[in-house]
mmCIF file of C-alpha atoms and ligand atoms in Angstrom:
data_model
loop_
_atom_site.group_PDB
_atom_site.id
_atom_site.type_symbol
_atom_site.label_atom_id
_atom_site.label_comp_id
_atom_site.label_asym_id
_atom_site.label_seq_id
_atom_site.Cartn_x
_atom_site.Cartn_y
_atom_site.Cartn_z
ATOM 1 C CA UNK A 187 118.507 77.356 102.225
ATOM 2 C CA UNK A 188 119.122 79.027 98.883
ATOM 3 C CA UNK A 189 120.796 82.415 98.742
ATOM 4 C CA UNK A 190 119.357 85.497 97.052
ATOM 5 C CA UNK A 191 121.335 88.627 96.197
ATOM 6 C CA UNK A 192 120.027 91.858 94.740
ATOM 7 C CA UNK A 193 121.398 95.351 94.350
ATOM 8 C CA UNK A 194 119.519 98.614 94.420
ATOM 9 C CA UNK A 195 120.876 101.703 92.718
ATOM 10 C CA UNK A 196 120.338 104.737 94.991
ATOM 11 C CA UNK A 197 118.509 106.851 92.438
ATOM 12 C CA UNK A 198 115.844 108.821 94.245
ATOM 13 C CA UNK A 199 112.590 107.921 95.910
ATOM 14 C CA UNK A 200 110.523 104.780 95.494
ATOM 15 C CA UNK A 201 107.234 104.989 93.615
ATOM 16 C CA UNK A 202 104.229 102.676 93.492
ATOM 17 C CA UNK A 203 105.670 100.900 90.446
ATOM 18 C CA UNK A 204 108.829 100.027 92.417
ATOM 19 C CA UNK A 205 106.732 98.928 95.356
ATOM 20 C CA UNK A 206 104.593 96.477 93.410
ATOM 21 C CA UNK A 207 107.652 95.260 91.476
ATOM 22 C CA UNK A 208 111.035 94.884 93.165
ATOM 23 C CA UNK A 209 110.113 95.789 96.721
ATOM 24 C CA UNK A 210 107.218 93.388 97.026
ATOM 25 C CA UNK A 211 109.227 90.518 95.642
ATOM 26 C CA UNK A 212 112.063 91.283 98.095
ATOM 27 C CA UNK A 213 109.572 91.255 100.971
ATOM 28 C CA UNK A 214 108.354 87.854 99.875
ATOM 29 C CA UNK A 215 111.786 86.406 99.244
ATOM 30 C CA UNK A 216 113.131 87.382 102.661
ATOM 31 C CA UNK A 217 110.733 84.842 104.170
ATOM 32 C CA UNK A 218 112.029 81.878 102.190
ATOM 33 C CA UNK A 219 115.652 82.588 101.305
ATOM 34 C CA UNK A 220 118.918 83.694 102.786
ATOM 35 C CA UNK A 221 118.712 87.217 101.313
ATOM 36 C CA UNK A 222 121.382 89.842 100.794
ATOM 37 C CA UNK A 223 119.993 93.184 99.652
ATOM 38 C CA UNK A 224 122.501 95.942 99.169
ATOM 39 C CA UNK A 225 122.624 99.533 98.005
ATOM 40 C CA UNK A 226 124.901 99.751 94.970
ATOM 41 C CA UNK A 227 126.673 103.016 95.740
ATOM 42 C CA UNK A 228 129.869 102.032 93.912
ATOM 43 C CA UNK A 229 127.875 101.402 90.761
ATOM 44 C CA UNK A 230 126.437 104.892 90.943
ATOM 45 C CA UNK A 231 129.953 106.339 90.517
ATOM 46 C CA UNK A 232 129.917 105.037 86.926
ATOM 47 C CA UNK A 233 127.294 107.598 85.999
ATOM 48 C CA UNK A 234 127.655 110.140 88.838
ATOM 49 C CA UNK A 235 131.371 110.642 89.495
ATOM 50 C CA UNK A 236 130.720 113.522 91.915
ATOM 51 C CA UNK A 237 127.716 112.290 93.827
ATOM 52 C CA UNK A 238 126.227 115.383 95.393
ATOM 53 C CA UNK A 239 125.377 113.612 98.528
ATOM 54 C CA UNK A 240 125.848 109.921 98.214
ATOM 55 C CA UNK A 241 125.352 109.315 101.931
ATOM 56 C CA UNK A 242 122.048 111.109 101.849
ATOM 57 C CA UNK A 243 120.706 109.171 98.880
ATOM 58 C CA UNK A 244 121.845 105.905 100.449
ATOM 59 C CA UNK A 245 120.060 106.857 103.660
ATOM 60 C CA UNK A 246 116.895 107.796 101.785
ATOM 61 C CA UNK A 247 116.706 104.507 99.935
ATOM 62 C CA UNK A 248 117.520 102.520 103.078
ATOM 63 C CA UNK A 249 114.735 104.255 105.021
ATOM 64 C CA UNK A 250 112.256 103.602 102.227
ATOM 65 C CA UNK A 251 113.051 99.907 101.896
ATOM 66 C CA UNK A 252 112.847 99.426 105.655
ATOM 67 C CA UNK A 253 109.566 101.362 105.776
ATOM 68 C CA UNK A 254 108.120 99.028 103.136
ATOM 69 C CA UNK A 255 108.887 96.002 105.243
ATOM 70 C CA UNK A 256 112.347 94.783 104.325
ATOM 71 C CA UNK A 257 113.311 93.362 107.676
ATOM 72 C CA UNK A 258 116.929 93.434 108.879
ATOM 73 C CA UNK A 259 116.143 90.480 111.146
ATOM 74 C CA UNK A 260 115.231 88.391 108.122
ATOM 75 C CA UNK A 261 117.490 89.730 105.373
ATOM 76 C CA UNK A 262 121.016 91.110 105.361
ATOM 77 C CA UNK A 263 120.796 94.714 104.239
ATOM 78 C CA UNK A 264 124.033 96.525 103.566
ATOM 79 C CA UNK A 265 125.790 99.235 101.625
ATOM 80 C CA UNK A 266 128.069 97.940 98.850
ATOM 81 C CA UNK A 267 130.959 100.279 99.720
ATOM 82 C CA UNK A 268 131.025 98.891 103.284
ATOM 83 C CA UNK A 269 132.115 95.494 101.976
ATOM 84 C CA UNK A 270 135.553 96.055 100.468
ATOM 85 C CA UNK A 271 135.957 92.343 99.657
ATOM 86 C CA UNK A 272 133.612 92.971 96.714
ATOM 87 C CA UNK A 273 136.241 95.256 95.171
ATOM 88 C CA UNK A 274 138.875 92.557 95.412
ATOM 89 C CA UNK A 275 136.686 89.976 93.713
ATOM 90 C CA UNK A 276 135.880 92.606 91.054
ATOM 91 C CA UNK A 277 139.619 92.937 90.439
ATOM 92 C CA UNK A 278 140.054 89.192 89.882
ATOM 93 C CA UNK A 279 136.997 88.963 87.631
ATOM 94 C CA UNK A 280 138.255 91.903 85.578
ATOM 95 C CA UNK A 281 141.507 90.072 84.861
ATOM 96 C CA UNK A 282 139.454 87.503 82.955
ATOM 97 C CA UNK A 283 136.930 89.875 81.402
ATOM 98 C CA UNK A 284 137.621 90.862 77.823
ATOM 99 C CA UNK A 285 137.293 94.236 76.196
ATOM 100 C CA UNK A 286 135.276 92.885 73.253
ATOM 101 C CA UNK A 287 132.570 91.247 75.326
ATOM 102 C CA UNK A 288 132.300 94.212 77.690
ATOM 103 C CA UNK A 289 131.972 96.631 74.778
ATOM 104 C CA UNK A 290 129.138 94.577 73.317
ATOM 105 C CA UNK A 291 126.898 94.991 76.383
ATOM 106 C CA UNK A 292 123.838 96.997 75.326
ATOM 107 C CA UNK A 293 123.617 99.089 78.487
ATOM 108 C CA UNK A 294 127.290 100.061 78.036
ATOM 109 C CA UNK A 295 126.612 101.220 74.482
ATOM 110 C CA UNK A 296 123.575 103.131 75.691
ATOM 111 C CA UNK A 297 125.576 104.899 78.380
ATOM 112 C CA UNK A 298 128.310 105.746 75.888
ATOM 113 C CA UNK A 299 125.650 107.509 73.855
ATOM 114 C CA UNK A 300 124.230 109.227 76.905
ATOM 115 C CA UNK A 301 127.515 110.379 78.452
ATOM 116 C CA UNK A 302 130.082 110.550 75.626
ATOM 117 C CA UNK A 303 132.347 112.743 77.747
ATOM 118 C CA UNK A 304 132.614 110.212 80.535
ATOM 119 C CA UNK A 305 133.179 106.764 79.080
ATOM 120 C CA UNK A 306 135.067 105.505 82.114
ATOM 121 C CA UNK A 307 136.442 102.028 82.833
ATOM 122 C CA UNK A 308 133.872 101.589 85.605
ATOM 123 C CA UNK A 309 131.120 101.921 83.044
ATOM 124 C CA UNK A 310 132.786 99.315 80.860
ATOM 125 C CA UNK A 311 133.304 96.914 83.754
ATOM 126 C CA UNK A 312 129.875 97.437 85.310
ATOM 127 C CA UNK A 313 129.034 93.755 84.604
ATOM 128 C CA UNK A 314 132.170 92.553 86.437
ATOM 129 C CA UNK A 315 131.247 94.554 89.532
ATOM 130 C CA UNK A 316 127.708 93.233 89.378
ATOM 131 C CA UNK A 317 129.041 89.688 88.991
ATOM 132 C CA UNK A 318 131.279 90.235 92.023
ATOM 133 C CA UNK A 319 128.239 91.412 94.043
ATOM 134 C CA UNK A 320 126.439 88.208 93.165
ATOM 135 C CA UNK A 321 129.226 85.634 93.249
ATOM 136 C CA UNK A 322 130.678 86.870 96.518
ATOM 137 C CA UNK A 323 127.701 85.336 98.361
ATOM 138 C CA UNK A 324 127.285 82.386 95.962
ATOM 139 C CA UNK A 325 123.773 83.513 95.080
ATOM 140 C CA UNK A 326 121.386 80.955 93.636
ATOM 141 C CA UNK A 327 118.776 83.502 92.624
ATOM 142 C CA UNK A 328 118.960 87.164 91.671
ATOM 143 C CA UNK A 329 115.728 89.157 91.552
ATOM 144 C CA UNK A 330 116.159 91.737 88.779
ATOM 145 C CA UNK A 331 114.183 93.482 86.072
ATOM 146 C CA UNK A 332 114.207 92.157 82.508
ATOM 147 C CA UNK A 333 116.656 94.900 81.533
ATOM 148 C CA UNK A 334 119.355 93.202 83.627
ATOM 149 C CA UNK A 335 119.386 89.950 81.675
ATOM 150 C CA UNK A 336 122.563 90.694 79.771
ATOM 151 C CA UNK A 337 124.384 91.565 82.995
ATOM 152 C CA UNK A 338 123.149 88.291 84.453
ATOM 153 C CA UNK A 339 124.477 86.376 81.473
ATOM 154 C CA UNK A 340 127.848 88.022 82.031
ATOM 155 C CA UNK A 341 127.771 86.992 85.706
ATOM 156 C CA UNK A 342 127.145 83.386 84.679
ATOM 157 C CA UNK A 343 129.868 83.563 82.065
ATOM 158 C CA UNK A 344 132.380 84.975 84.587
ATOM 159 C CA UNK A 345 131.495 82.223 87.066
ATOM 160 C CA UNK A 346 132.050 79.516 84.449
ATOM 161 C CA UNK A 347 135.251 81.116 83.223
ATOM 162 C CA UNK A 348 136.705 81.322 86.718
ATOM 163 C CA UNK A 349 136.014 77.617 87.197
ATOM 164 C CA UNK A 350 137.582 76.746 83.855
ATOM 165 C CA UNK A 351 140.689 78.887 84.235
ATOM 166 C CA UNK A 352 141.504 77.624 87.732
ATOM 167 C CA UNK A 353 140.187 74.144 87.073
ATOM 168 C CA UNK A 354 137.720 74.123 89.964
ATOM 169 C CA UNK A 355 133.975 73.725 90.499
ATOM 170 C CA UNK A 356 133.813 76.753 92.729
ATOM 171 C CA UNK A 357 131.240 79.297 91.572
ATOM 172 C CA UNK A 358 127.767 78.189 90.588
ATOM 173 C CA UNK A 359 125.831 79.999 87.899
ATOM 174 C CA UNK A 360 123.290 82.408 89.410
ATOM 175 C CA UNK A 361 119.767 82.277 88.086
ATOM 176 C CA UNK A 362 117.681 85.392 87.327
ATOM 177 C CA UNK A 363 114.362 85.783 89.026
ATOM 178 C CA UNK A 364 112.327 88.205 86.930
ATOM 179 C CA UNK A 365 109.894 89.829 89.305
ATOM 180 C CA UNK A 366 108.499 91.932 86.476
ATOM 181 C CA UNK A 367 106.832 88.877 84.937
ATOM 182 C CA UNK A 368 105.130 87.918 88.153
ATOM 183 C CA UNK A 369 104.050 91.366 89.248
ATOM 184 C CA UNK A 370 101.142 93.544 88.128
ATOM 185 C CA UNK A 371 102.520 96.226 85.846
ATOM 186 C CA UNK A 372 101.783 99.535 87.474
ATOM 187 C CA UNK A 373 100.847 102.113 84.871
ATOM 188 C CA UNK A 374 101.687 105.794 84.932
ATOM 189 C CA UNK A 375 98.931 108.377 85.172
ATOM 190 C CA UNK A 376 99.598 109.967 81.811
ATOM 191 C CA UNK A 377 98.399 106.993 79.810
ATOM 192 C CA UNK A 378 101.893 106.395 78.453
ATOM 193 C CA UNK A 379 102.209 102.958 80.001
ATOM 194 C CA UNK A 380 104.624 102.087 82.767
ATOM 195 C CA UNK A 381 105.063 104.182 85.887
ATOM 196 C CA UNK A 382 108.600 105.484 86.073
ATOM 197 C CA UNK A 383 110.781 108.207 87.494
ATOM 198 C CA UNK A 384 112.111 109.309 84.120
ATOM 199 C CA UNK A 385 108.617 109.242 82.616
ATOM 200 C CA UNK A 386 107.558 111.873 85.186
ATOM 201 C CA UNK A 387 104.265 110.096 85.798
ATOM 202 C CA UNK A 388 104.972 108.487 89.144
ATOM 203 C CA UNK A 389 103.298 108.547 92.528
ATOM 204 C CA UNK A 390 105.994 108.335 95.177
ATOM 205 C CA UNK A 391 105.608 106.559 98.484
ATOM 206 C CA UNK A 392 106.551 109.818 100.200
ATOM 207 C CA UNK A 393 103.974 111.929 98.346
ATOM 208 C CA UNK A 394 101.536 113.553 100.757
ATOM 209 C CA UNK A 395 97.779 113.362 100.444
ATOM 210 C CA UNK A 396 97.398 116.620 98.507
ATOM 211 C CA UNK A 397 100.124 115.657 96.034
ATOM 212 C CA UNK A 398 98.569 112.245 95.444
ATOM 213 C CA UNK A 399 95.151 113.829 94.858
ATOM 214 C CA UNK A 400 96.581 116.388 92.458
ATOM 215 C CA UNK A 401 98.393 113.718 90.436
ATOM 216 C CA UNK A 402 95.414 111.377 90.269
ATOM 217 C CA UNK A 403 92.926 114.117 89.352
ATOM 218 C CA UNK A 404 95.193 115.120 86.463
ATOM 219 C CA UNK A 405 95.154 111.595 84.999
ATOM 220 C CA UNK A 406 94.032 111.429 81.379
ATOM 221 C CA UNK A 407 90.547 109.999 80.714
ATOM 222 C CA UNK A 408 88.105 109.953 77.805
ATOM 223 C CA UNK A 409 84.484 110.989 77.461
ATOM 224 C CA UNK A 410 83.236 107.669 78.789
ATOM 225 C CA UNK A 411 81.736 104.533 77.217
ATOM 226 C CA UNK A 412 78.539 104.750 75.191
ATOM 227 C CA UNK A 413 78.068 101.020 74.581
ATOM 228 C CA UNK A 414 77.523 98.748 77.618
ATOM 229 C CA UNK A 415 80.328 96.317 78.497
ATOM 230 C CA UNK A 416 82.772 97.840 76.058
ATOM 231 C CA UNK A 417 86.480 97.243 76.285
ATOM 232 C CA UNK A 418 88.458 99.807 78.252
ATOM 233 C CA UNK A 419 90.942 101.994 76.409
ATOM 234 C CA UNK A 420 94.457 102.062 77.946
ATOM 235 C CA UNK A 421 94.069 105.330 79.813
ATOM 236 C CA UNK A 422 90.958 104.004 81.547
ATOM 237 C CA UNK A 423 92.369 100.548 82.157
ATOM 238 C CA UNK A 424 95.272 102.255 83.935
ATOM 239 C CA UNK A 425 92.944 103.703 86.556
ATOM 240 C CA UNK A 426 91.359 100.311 87.061
ATOM 241 C CA UNK A 427 94.740 98.608 87.347
ATOM 242 C CA UNK A 428 95.797 101.033 90.065
ATOM 243 C CA UNK A 429 92.504 100.485 91.831
ATOM 244 C CA UNK A 430 93.093 96.750 91.673
ATOM 245 C CA UNK A 431 96.233 97.011 93.776
ATOM 246 C CA UNK A 432 95.239 99.652 96.327
ATOM 247 C CA UNK A 433 91.446 99.518 96.707
ATOM 248 C CA UNK A 434 88.972 97.187 98.297
ATOM 249 C CA UNK A 435 87.631 94.564 95.820
ATOM 250 C CA UNK A 436 84.104 95.891 96.359
ATOM 251 C CA UNK A 437 85.208 99.381 95.310
ATOM 252 C CA UNK A 438 86.741 97.975 92.156
ATOM 253 C CA UNK A 439 83.606 95.941 91.450
ATOM 254 C CA UNK A 440 81.431 99.034 91.906
ATOM 255 C CA UNK A 441 83.336 101.149 89.393
ATOM 256 C CA UNK A 442 83.544 98.245 86.978
ATOM 257 C CA UNK A 443 79.797 97.964 87.087
ATOM 258 C CA UNK A 444 79.407 101.710 86.595
ATOM 259 C CA UNK A 445 81.695 101.476 83.597
ATOM 260 C CA UNK A 446 79.834 98.545 82.104
ATOM 261 C CA UNK A 447 76.541 100.402 82.499
ATOM 262 C CA UNK A 448 77.980 103.541 80.892
ATOM 263 C CA UNK A 449 77.214 105.394 84.103
ATOM 264 C CA UNK A 450 80.778 105.977 85.218
ATOM 265 C CA UNK A 451 81.883 109.377 86.469
ATOM 266 C CA UNK A 452 85.634 109.509 86.209
ATOM 267 C CA UNK A 453 85.816 112.408 88.667
ATOM 268 C CA UNK A 454 84.264 110.216 91.364
ATOM 269 C CA UNK A 455 86.449 107.296 90.484
ATOM 270 C CA UNK A 456 89.600 109.401 90.670
ATOM 271 C CA UNK A 457 88.581 110.850 94.040
ATOM 272 C CA UNK A 458 88.112 107.353 95.372
ATOM 273 C CA UNK A 459 91.357 106.139 93.816
ATOM 274 C CA UNK A 460 93.297 109.058 95.313
ATOM 275 C CA UNK A 461 91.827 108.339 98.748
ATOM 276 C CA UNK A 462 92.728 104.660 98.482
ATOM 277 C CA UNK A 463 96.262 105.338 97.260
ATOM 278 C CA UNK A 464 96.677 107.695 100.177
ATOM 279 C CA UNK A 465 95.380 105.104 102.598
ATOM 280 C CA UNK A 466 97.848 102.602 101.200
ATOM 281 C CA UNK A 467 100.822 105.000 101.297
ATOM 282 C CA UNK A 468 100.109 106.759 104.596
ATOM 283 C CA UNK A 469 101.534 104.143 106.989
ATOM 284 C CA UNK A 470 104.611 103.636 104.771
ATOM 285 C CA UNK A 471 105.079 107.409 104.536
ATOM 286 C CA UNK A 472 104.884 107.735 108.321
ATOM 287 C CA UNK A 473 107.495 105.042 108.773
ATOM 288 C CA UNK A 474 109.769 106.721 106.213
ATOM 289 C CA UNK A 475 109.537 109.995 108.153
ATOM 290 C CA UNK A 476 110.178 108.246 111.491
ATOM 291 C CA UNK A 477 113.123 106.277 110.166
ATOM 292 C CA UNK A 478 114.697 109.291 108.471
ATOM 293 C CA UNK A 479 114.767 110.991 111.852
ATOM 294 C CA UNK A 480 116.263 107.982 113.572
ATOM 295 C CA UNK A 481 119.872 108.154 112.478
ATOM 296 C CA UNK A 482 121.108 105.898 115.236
ATOM 297 C CA UNK A 483 118.820 103.070 114.158
ATOM 298 C CA UNK A 484 119.683 103.444 110.481
ATOM 299 C CA UNK A 485 123.394 103.407 111.327
ATOM 300 C CA UNK A 486 122.895 100.280 113.394
ATOM 301 C CA UNK A 487 121.060 98.499 110.569
ATOM 302 C CA UNK A 488 123.796 99.418 108.087
ATOM 303 C CA UNK A 489 126.597 98.450 110.472
ATOM 304 C CA UNK A 490 125.122 95.085 111.388
ATOM 305 C CA UNK A 491 124.242 94.344 107.766
ATOM 306 C CA UNK A 492 127.796 95.146 106.683
ATOM 307 C CA UNK A 493 129.188 92.851 109.375
ATOM 308 C CA UNK A 494 127.074 89.929 108.210
ATOM 309 C CA UNK A 495 127.830 90.591 104.547
ATOM 310 C CA UNK A 496 131.551 90.871 105.248
ATOM 311 C CA UNK A 497 131.576 87.556 107.018
ATOM 312 C CA UNK A 498 130.129 85.850 103.957
ATOM 313 C CA UNK A 499 132.351 87.875 101.595
ATOM 314 C CA UNK A 500 135.561 87.274 103.542
ATOM 315 C CA UNK A 501 135.043 83.523 103.415
ATOM 316 C CA UNK A 502 134.659 83.650 99.627
ATOM 317 C CA UNK A 503 137.742 85.818 99.280
ATOM 318 C CA UNK A 504 139.866 83.479 101.390
ATOM 319 C CA UNK A 505 138.857 80.618 99.128
ATOM 320 C CA UNK A 506 139.298 82.597 95.914
ATOM 321 C CA UNK A 507 142.772 83.771 96.941
ATOM 322 C CA UNK A 508 143.749 80.247 97.713
ATOM 323 C CA UNK A 509 142.377 78.960 94.408
ATOM 324 C CA UNK A 510 144.308 81.578 92.428
ATOM 325 C CA UNK A 511 147.425 80.988 94.485
ATOM 326 C CA UNK A 512 147.696 84.002 96.769
ATOM 327 C CA UNK A 513 148.196 83.808 100.501
ATOM 328 C CA UNK A 514 144.707 83.163 101.863
HETATM 329 N N1 LIG B 110 122.469 96.648 87.807
HETATM 330 C C1 LIG B 110 121.360 96.601 88.735
HETATM 331 C C2 LIG B 110 120.304 97.640 88.271
HETATM 332 O O1 LIG B 110 120.639 98.533 87.549
HETATM 333 C C3 LIG B 110 121.785 96.917 90.147
HETATM 334 C C4 LIG B 110 122.747 95.898 90.671
HETATM 335 C C5 LIG B 110 124.063 96.081 90.954
HETATM 336 C C6 LIG B 110 122.431 94.557 90.957
HETATM 337 N N2 LIG B 110 124.597 94.947 91.425
HETATM 338 C C7 LIG B 110 123.641 93.969 91.424
HETATM 339 C C8 LIG B 110 121.259 93.799 90.872
HETATM 340 C C9 LIG B 110 123.673 92.645 91.813
HETATM 341 C C10 LIG B 110 121.314 92.465 91.238
HETATM 342 C C11 LIG B 110 122.515 91.899 91.705
HETATM 343 O O2 LIG B 110 119.180 97.547 88.667
#
């Protein structure tokens, strides 16, 4: 069975866009692959050197992924910092990673612009740590967003370079699996396009019914079509796209027909959309609340996941040490 590895940065709560992108593809992949999903808490130190409460944000993201249906019986779920072997592989990869190529990475340059007072070595070597995450389990496929392509190229380059330097055929080149191309793009409610945390237009899986309603009712619309069967402007299409993923097909068909007949009342449509989003989120929200209160279970999931991940990681490290020439 092929192996899949993906890392999740613990940056706040999941929204519908995350659900219909990364999360849904993880849920699917856990059925068909040997999956390792981990929370990248070491990576977060590159941008947040004093994490206010790193344990809490790790717990939040773990509860949310589990609530969505990531199943610890099917996938290995762990916290990056629990698997210290990753740090050792990162060290070896860094010895063969060059300043010039690391400096050319776009996301590094972006972060330098964003945090000029904290251009740390971790930021520079972010791609080596990510490569270590991936290569430590010999991943075949890595589900990531399009924005991670350059990091993936670095991971492949580091794998090849290791093989060349030590004259082995040890690491294989991991392939990217771009879930964003396969998934429906979930729009934000402000008509600006994509739903995102930084865009401030997101509906979170933990939002309660009143919050969802308030956000949906505030969505931008226009004065409605005047010509039958006219094309939908973006702001209107956004509402329909959301309805496509959360509502019953007959509901969608009804509002489509209303639109095409120029009889649509956006207020009614939004009320329906809010109700359907709530119906979709409610069971997930309840599981998030339950899980967050069940510390013992969450600890158990993290502990068992770390054990499984360490087994796989330790084997790689024994082999890598032997290849380089250290005591295995
Ligand atoms: N860099 C990824 C992101 O920002 C997170 C990540 C860290 C990751 N290590 C990884 C993703 C390994 C895939 C595989 O989203």
